[in-house]
Tab-separated table of C-alpha atoms in Angstrom:
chain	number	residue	atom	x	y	z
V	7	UNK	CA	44.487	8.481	-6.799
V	8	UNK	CA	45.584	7.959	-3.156
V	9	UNK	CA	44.373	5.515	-1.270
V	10	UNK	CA	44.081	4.586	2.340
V	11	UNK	CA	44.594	0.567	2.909
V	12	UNK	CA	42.975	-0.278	6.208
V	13	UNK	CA	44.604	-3.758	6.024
V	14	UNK	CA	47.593	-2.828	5.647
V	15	UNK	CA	47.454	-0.274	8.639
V	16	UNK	CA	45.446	-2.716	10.847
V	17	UNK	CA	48.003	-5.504	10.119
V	18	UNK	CA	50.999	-3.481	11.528
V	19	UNK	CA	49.480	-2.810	14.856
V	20	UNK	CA	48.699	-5.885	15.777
V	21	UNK	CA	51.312	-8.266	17.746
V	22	UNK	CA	50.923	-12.025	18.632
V	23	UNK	CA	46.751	-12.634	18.593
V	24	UNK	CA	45.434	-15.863	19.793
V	25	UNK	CA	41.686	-15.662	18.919
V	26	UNK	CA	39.280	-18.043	20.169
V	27	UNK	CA	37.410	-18.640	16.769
V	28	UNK	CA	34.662	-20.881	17.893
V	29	UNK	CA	33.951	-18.413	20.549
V	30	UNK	CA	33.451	-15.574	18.612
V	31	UNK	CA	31.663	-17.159	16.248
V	32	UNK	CA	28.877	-18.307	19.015
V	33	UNK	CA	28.785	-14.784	19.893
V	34	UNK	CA	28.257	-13.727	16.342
V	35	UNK	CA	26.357	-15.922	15.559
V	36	UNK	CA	23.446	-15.989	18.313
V	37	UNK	CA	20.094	-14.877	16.990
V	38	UNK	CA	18.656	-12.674	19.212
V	39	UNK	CA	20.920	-9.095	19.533
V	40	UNK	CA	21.991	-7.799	22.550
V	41	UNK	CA	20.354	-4.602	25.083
V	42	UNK	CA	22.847	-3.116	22.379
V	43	UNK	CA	25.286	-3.312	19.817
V	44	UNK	CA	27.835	-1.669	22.382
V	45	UNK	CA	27.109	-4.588	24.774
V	46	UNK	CA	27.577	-6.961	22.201
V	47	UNK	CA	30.846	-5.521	21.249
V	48	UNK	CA	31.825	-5.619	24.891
V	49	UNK	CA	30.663	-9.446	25.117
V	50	UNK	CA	32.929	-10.343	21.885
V	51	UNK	CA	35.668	-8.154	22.432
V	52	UNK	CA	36.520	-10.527	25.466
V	53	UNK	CA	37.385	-12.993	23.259
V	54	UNK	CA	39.750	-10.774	21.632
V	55	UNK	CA	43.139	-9.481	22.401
V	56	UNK	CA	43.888	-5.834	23.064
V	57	UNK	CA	44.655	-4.125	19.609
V	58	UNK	CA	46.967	-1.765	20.963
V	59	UNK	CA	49.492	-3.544	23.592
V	60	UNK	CA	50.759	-6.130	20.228
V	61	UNK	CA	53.036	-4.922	17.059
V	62	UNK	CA	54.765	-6.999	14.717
V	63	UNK	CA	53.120	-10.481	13.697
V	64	UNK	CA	50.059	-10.201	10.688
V	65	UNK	CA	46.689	-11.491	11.420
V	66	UNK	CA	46.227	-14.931	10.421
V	67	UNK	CA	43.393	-14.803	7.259
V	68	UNK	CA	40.693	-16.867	9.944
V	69	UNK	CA	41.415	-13.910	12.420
V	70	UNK	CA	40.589	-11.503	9.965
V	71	UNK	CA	37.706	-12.936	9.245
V	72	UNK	CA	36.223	-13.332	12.950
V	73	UNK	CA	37.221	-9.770	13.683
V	74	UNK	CA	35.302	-8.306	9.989
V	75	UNK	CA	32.513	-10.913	11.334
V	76	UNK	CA	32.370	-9.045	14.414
V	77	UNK	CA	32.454	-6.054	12.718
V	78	UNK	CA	29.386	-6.594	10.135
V	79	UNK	CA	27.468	-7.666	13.300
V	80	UNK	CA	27.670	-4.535	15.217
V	81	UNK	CA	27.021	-2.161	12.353
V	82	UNK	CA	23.890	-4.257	11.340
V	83	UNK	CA	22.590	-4.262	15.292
V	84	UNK	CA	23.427	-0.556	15.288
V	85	UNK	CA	21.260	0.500	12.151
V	86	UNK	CA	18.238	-1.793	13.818
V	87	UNK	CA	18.320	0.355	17.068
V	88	UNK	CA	18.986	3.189	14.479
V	89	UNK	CA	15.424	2.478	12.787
V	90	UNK	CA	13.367	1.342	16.154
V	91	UNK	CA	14.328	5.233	17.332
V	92	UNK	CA	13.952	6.789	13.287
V	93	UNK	CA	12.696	4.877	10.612
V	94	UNK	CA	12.823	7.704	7.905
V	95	UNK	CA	16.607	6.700	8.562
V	96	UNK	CA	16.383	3.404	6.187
V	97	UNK	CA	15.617	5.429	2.928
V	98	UNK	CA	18.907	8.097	3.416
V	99	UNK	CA	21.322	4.893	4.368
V	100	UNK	CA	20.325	3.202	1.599
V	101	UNK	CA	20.860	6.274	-0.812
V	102	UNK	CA	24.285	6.745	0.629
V	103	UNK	CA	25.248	3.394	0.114
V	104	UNK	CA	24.090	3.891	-3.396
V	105	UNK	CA	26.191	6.762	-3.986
V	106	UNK	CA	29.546	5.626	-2.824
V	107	UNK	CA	29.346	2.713	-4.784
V	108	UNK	CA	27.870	4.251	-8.161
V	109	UNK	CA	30.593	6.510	-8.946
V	110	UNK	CA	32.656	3.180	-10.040
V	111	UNK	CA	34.238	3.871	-13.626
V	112	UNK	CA	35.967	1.351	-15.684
V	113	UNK	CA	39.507	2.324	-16.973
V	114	UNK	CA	39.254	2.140	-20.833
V	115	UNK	CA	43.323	1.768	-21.024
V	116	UNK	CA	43.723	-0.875	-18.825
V	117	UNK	CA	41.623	-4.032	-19.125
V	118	UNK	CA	39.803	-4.958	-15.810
V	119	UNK	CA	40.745	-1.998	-13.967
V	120	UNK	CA	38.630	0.016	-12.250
V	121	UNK	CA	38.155	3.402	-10.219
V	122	UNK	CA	35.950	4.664	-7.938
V	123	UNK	CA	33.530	3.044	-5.267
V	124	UNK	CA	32.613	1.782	-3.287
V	125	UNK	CA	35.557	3.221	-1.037
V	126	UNK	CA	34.208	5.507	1.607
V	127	UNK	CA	34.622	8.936	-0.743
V	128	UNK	CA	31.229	9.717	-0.049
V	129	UNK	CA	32.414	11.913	2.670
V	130	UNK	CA	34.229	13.835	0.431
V	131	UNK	CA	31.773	14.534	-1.878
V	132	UNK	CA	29.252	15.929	0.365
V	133	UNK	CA	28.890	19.545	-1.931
V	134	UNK	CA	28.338	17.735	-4.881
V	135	UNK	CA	24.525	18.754	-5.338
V	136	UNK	CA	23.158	15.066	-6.151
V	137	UNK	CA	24.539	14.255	-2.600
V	138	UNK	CA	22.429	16.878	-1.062
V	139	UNK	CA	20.308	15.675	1.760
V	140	UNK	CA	23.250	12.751	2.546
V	141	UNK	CA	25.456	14.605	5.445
V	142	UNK	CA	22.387	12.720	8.270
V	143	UNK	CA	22.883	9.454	7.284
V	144	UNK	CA	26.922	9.905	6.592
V	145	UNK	CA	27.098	11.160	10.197
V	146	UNK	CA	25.066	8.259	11.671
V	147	UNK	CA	27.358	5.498	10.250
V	148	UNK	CA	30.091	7.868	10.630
V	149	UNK	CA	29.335	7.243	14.598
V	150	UNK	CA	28.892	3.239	13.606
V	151	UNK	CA	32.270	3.488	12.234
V	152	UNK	CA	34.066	4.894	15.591
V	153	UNK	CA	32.984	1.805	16.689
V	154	UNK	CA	34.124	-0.814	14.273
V	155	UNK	CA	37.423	0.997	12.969
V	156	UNK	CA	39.479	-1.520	14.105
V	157	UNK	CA	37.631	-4.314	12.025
V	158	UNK	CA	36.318	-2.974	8.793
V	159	UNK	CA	36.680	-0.259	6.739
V	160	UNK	CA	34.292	3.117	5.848
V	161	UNK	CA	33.325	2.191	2.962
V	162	UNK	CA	32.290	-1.510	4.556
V	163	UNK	CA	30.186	0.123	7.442
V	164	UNK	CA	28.788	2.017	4.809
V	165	UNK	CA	27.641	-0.890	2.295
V	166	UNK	CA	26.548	-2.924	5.324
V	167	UNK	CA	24.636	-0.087	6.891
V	168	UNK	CA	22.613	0.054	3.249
V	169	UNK	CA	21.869	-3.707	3.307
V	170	UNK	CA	20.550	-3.409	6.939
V	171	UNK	CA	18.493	-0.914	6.204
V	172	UNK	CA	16.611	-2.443	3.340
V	173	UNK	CA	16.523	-5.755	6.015
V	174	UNK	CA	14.924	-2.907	8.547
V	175	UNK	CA	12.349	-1.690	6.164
V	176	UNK	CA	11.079	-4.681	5.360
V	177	UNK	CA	13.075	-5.971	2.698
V	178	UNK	CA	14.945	-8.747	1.883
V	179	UNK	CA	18.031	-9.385	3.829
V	180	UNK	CA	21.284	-8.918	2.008
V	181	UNK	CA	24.865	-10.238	2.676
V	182	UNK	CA	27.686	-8.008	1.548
V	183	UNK	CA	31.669	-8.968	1.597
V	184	UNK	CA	34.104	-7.086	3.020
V	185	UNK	CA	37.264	-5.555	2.613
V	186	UNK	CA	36.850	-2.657	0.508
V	187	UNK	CA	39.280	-0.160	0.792
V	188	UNK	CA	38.808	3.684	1.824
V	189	UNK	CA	39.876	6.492	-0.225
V	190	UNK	CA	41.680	9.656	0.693
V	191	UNK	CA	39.841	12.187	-1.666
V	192	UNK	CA	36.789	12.230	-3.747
V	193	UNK	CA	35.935	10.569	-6.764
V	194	UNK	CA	35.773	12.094	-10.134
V	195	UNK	CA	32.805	13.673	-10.717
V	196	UNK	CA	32.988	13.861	-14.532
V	197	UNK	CA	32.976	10.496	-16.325
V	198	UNK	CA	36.724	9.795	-18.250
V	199	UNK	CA	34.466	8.790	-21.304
V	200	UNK	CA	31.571	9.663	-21.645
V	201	UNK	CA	28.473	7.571	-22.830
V	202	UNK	CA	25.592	8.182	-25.391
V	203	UNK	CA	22.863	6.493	-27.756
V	204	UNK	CA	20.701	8.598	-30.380
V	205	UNK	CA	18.852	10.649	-28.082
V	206	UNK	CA	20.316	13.974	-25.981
V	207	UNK	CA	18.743	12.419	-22.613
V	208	UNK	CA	21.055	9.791	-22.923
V	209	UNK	CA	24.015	11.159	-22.661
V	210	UNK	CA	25.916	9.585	-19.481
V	211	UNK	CA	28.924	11.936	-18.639
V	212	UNK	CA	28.802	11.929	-15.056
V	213	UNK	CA	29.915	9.095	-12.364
V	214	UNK	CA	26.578	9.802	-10.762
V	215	UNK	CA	23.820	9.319	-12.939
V	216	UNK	CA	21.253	11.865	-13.963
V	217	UNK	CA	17.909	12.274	-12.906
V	218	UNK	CA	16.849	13.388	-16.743
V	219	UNK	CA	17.903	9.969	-18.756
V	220	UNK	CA	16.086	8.630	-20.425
V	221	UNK	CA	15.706	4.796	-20.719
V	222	UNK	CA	18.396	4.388	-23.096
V	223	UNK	CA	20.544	6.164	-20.492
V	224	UNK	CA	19.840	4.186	-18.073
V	225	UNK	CA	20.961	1.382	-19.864
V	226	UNK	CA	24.370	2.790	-20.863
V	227	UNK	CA	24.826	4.019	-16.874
V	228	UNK	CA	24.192	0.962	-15.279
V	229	UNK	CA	25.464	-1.335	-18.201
V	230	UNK	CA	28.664	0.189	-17.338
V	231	UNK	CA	28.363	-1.146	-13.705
V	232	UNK	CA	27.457	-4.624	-15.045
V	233	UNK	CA	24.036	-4.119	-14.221
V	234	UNK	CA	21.324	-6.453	-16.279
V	235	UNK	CA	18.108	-4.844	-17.255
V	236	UNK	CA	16.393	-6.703	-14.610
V	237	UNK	CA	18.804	-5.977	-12.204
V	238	UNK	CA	19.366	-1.896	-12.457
V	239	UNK	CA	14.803	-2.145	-12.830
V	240	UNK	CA	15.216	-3.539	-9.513
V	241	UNK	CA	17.275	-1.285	-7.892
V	242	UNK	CA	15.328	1.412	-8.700
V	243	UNK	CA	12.744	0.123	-6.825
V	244	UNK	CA	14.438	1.756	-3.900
V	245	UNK	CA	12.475	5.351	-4.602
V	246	UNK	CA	9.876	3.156	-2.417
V	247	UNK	CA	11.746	4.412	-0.040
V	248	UNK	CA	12.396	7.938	1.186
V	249	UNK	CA	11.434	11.615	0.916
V	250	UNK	CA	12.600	14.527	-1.552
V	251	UNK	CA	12.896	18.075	-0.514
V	252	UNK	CA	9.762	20.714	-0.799
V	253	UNK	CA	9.859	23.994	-0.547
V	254	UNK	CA	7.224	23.962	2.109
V	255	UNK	CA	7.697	25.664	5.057
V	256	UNK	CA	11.080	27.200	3.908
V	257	UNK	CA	13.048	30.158	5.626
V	258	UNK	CA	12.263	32.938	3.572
V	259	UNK	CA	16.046	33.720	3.813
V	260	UNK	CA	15.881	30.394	2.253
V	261	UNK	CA	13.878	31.292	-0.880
V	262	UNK	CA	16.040	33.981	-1.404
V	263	UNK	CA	18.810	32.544	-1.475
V	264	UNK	CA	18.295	28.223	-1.938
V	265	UNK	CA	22.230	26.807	-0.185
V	266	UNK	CA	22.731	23.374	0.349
V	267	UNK	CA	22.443	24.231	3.898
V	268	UNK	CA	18.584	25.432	3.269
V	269	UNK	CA	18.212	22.000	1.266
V	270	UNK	CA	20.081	19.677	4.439
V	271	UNK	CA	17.401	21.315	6.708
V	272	UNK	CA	14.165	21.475	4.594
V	273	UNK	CA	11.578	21.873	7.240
V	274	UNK	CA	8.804	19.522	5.136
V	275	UNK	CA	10.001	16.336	3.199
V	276	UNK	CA	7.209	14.404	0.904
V	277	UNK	CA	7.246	10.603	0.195
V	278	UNK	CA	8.301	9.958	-3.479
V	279	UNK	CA	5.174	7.272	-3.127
V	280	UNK	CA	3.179	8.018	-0.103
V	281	UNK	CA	1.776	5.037	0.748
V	282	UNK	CA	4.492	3.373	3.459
V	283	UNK	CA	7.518	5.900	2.527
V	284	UNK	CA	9.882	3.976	5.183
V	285	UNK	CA	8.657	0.270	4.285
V	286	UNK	CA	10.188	-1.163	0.706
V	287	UNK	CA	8.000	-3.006	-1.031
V	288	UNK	CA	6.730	-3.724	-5.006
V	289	UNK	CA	4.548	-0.818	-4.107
V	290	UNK	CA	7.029	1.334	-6.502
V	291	UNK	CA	6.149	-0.574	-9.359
V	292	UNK	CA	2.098	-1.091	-8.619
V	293	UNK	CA	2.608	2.871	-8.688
V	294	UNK	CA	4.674	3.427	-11.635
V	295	UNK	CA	2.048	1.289	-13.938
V	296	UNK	CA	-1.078	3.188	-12.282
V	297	UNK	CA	0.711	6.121	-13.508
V	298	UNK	CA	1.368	4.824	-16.936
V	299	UNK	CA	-2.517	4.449	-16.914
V	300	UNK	CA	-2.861	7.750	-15.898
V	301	UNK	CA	-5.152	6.673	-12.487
V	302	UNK	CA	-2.734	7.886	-9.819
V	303	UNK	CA	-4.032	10.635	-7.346
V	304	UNK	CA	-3.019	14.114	-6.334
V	305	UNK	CA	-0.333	13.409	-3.913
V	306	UNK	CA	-0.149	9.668	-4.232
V	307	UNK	CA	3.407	9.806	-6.246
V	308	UNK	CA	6.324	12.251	-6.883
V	309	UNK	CA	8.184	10.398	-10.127
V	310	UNK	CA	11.385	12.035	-11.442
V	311	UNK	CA	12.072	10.698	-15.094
V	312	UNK	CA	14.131	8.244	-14.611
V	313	UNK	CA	11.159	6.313	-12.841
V	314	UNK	CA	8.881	6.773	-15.618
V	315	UNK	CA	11.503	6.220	-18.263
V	316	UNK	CA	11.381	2.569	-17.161
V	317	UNK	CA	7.642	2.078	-17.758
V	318	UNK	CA	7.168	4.013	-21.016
V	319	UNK	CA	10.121	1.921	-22.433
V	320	UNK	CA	8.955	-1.802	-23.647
V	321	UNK	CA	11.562	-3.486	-22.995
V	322	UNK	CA	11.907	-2.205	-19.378
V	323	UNK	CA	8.384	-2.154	-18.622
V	324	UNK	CA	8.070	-5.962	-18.775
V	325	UNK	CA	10.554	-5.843	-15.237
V	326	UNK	CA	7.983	-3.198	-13.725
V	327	UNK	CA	5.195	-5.395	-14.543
V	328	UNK	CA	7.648	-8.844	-13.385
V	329	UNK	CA	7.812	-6.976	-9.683
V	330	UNK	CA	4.631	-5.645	-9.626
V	331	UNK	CA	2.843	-8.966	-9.600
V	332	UNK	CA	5.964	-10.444	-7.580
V	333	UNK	CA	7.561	-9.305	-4.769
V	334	UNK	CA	9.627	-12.190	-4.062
V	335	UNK	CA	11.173	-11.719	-7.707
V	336	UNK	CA	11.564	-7.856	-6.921
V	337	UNK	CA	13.137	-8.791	-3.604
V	338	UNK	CA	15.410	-11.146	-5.375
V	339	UNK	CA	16.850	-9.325	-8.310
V	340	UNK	CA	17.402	-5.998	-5.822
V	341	UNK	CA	19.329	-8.299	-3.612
V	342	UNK	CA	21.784	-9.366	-6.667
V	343	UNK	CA	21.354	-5.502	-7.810
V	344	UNK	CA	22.842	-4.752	-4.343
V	345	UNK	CA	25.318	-7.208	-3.901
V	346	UNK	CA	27.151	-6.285	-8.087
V	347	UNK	CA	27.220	-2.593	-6.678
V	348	UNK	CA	28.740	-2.818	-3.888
V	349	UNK	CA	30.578	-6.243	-3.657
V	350	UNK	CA	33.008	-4.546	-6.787
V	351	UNK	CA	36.142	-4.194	-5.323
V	352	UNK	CA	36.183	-6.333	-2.086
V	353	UNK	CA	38.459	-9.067	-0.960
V	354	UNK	CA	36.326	-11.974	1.061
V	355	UNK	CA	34.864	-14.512	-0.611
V	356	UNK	CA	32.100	-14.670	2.171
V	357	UNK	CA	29.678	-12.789	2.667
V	358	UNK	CA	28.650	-11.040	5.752
């Protein structure tokens, strides 16, 4: 599969840089953002040589750092003004991030190789129907991205964007790394081997998982990322946040004839738990186990199966019940969740 390096294009335009590291890392480094991540940009970009006027001489490794430090700084103050103006925002950035780093795939003929995400092929794979509903956030970091080409890649501004969302709605905050590379194309969407135990619901064939598995699915699917059992419980936690598409309110043109443009632009969107659907939370799992004792309300909770595969399943069920008395453990293993999904294939050893 082609790929697009952005180090090795951003190395060959730049000429002799003399970066004043301390004084970008103040900059970075103060606590309170800017009016705006554009001013901030402007205010750290001073410190910086022009990108264009230079071209022959590599960045040093410390330069690359500062300028991916600058970069990770001004997507994450971009996706908090983001979320002041929209915070339905957090639970579509951090289902894109999700899916272009989940269609990773191990290469069964050579040992520790790997293909896939996280590498920015999300924008390719926009017509693939688990994707529908993703073109609004892609578009928003999209416009993050014009801004912080020169430092990091796509698929970076995409996996940060994620993480400061969950920070944004209340979660914990998570440090990525950086250097991923972007693709030219999409991902497979079919699996190169696929994946099964006993039962037909567990049959894993795609790169994207399906919404039917059942618990022993979801083991082989996210086992297959290097997921734990804690860790992939965890992650899931994210249906906290976010809305599905109803057909409420729909175009009649629509319910003729149901295209993934009618789906993009569903008038009426429900919570998947309605109680704070833009704040994450343990709420998830509080909800998941007053469904397994059949108390939930009318309205209160829109499970697929893969949500109530975990708590019908003992030895998954034990997580739910971990994070529903504990948020701070919840908090913690989604952070490590995060970080083994999209952290896969990068190239710093800090994060950011």
């Amino acid at each position: 599969m082609t790929r697009m390096s952005f180090f090795g294009s951003l190395s060959s335009s730049f000429g002799t840089v003399h970066v004043s590291i301390a004084s970008i890392r103040e900059i970075i480094g103060t606590s309170e953002p800017p009016s705006s991540p554009s001013a901030f940009a402007t205010a750290a970009e001073a410190e910086l040589p022009s990108l264009t006027t230079h071209s022959s001489a590599l960045l040093t490794s410390q330069e690359q750092e500062v300028m991916m430090a600058l970069g990770a700084r001004i997507v994450r103050d971009e996706v908090t003004m983001h979320l002041r103006g929209d915070p339905t925002l957090a639970g579509p950035l951090l289902r894109l991030a999700f899916h272009d780093a989940a269609t990773r795939e191990a290469d069964g003929d050579i040992n520790g190789l790997f293909t896939g995400g996280p590498n920015g092929s999300i924008q390719y794979e926009l017509e693939w129907s688990e994707n529908r509903g993703l073109s609004r956030p892609l578009q928003v970091v999209q416009q993050m991205y014009g801004k912080v080409e020169s430092y990091i890649s796509l698929a970076d501004t995409i996996a940060l964007a994620g993480a400061a969302a969950v920070e944004g709605a209340g979660g914990p905050k998570i440090s990525v790394k950086l250097g991923r590379v972007d693709a030219a194309e999409a991902d497979p969407r079919k699996r190169r081997r696929t994946l099964q135990m006993d039962t037909d619901r567990s049959l894993v064939d795609t790169t994207l998982p399906s919404a039917a598995l059942d618990s022993d699915g979801l083991r082989l699917y996210f086992g297959a990322l290097g997921l734990t059992e804690e860790e992939f419980v965890a992650l899931c936690g994210a249906h906290d946040l976010g809305r599905h598409v109803t057909l409420l309110d729909m175009p009649k043109s629509c319910l003729k004839d149901l295209t993934r443009d009618c789906l993009e632009k569903a008038p009426v969107l429900m919570p998947f738990v309605s109680e704070e659907p833009d704040r994450i939370s343990n709420t998830y799992f509080r909800k998941l186990l007053k469904w397994y004792d059949r108390k939930v309300e009318l309205g209160e909770v829109a499970f697929i199966p893969t949500d109530v595969a975990m708590v019908v399943d003992a030895g998954l069920q034990k997580y739910v019940q971990k994070f529903a008395k504990s948020e701070s453990a919840f908090e913690s293993a989604f952070a490590s969740a995060y970080q083994k999904l999209v952290d896969s294939n990068t190239i710093t050893q800090e994060r950011y």
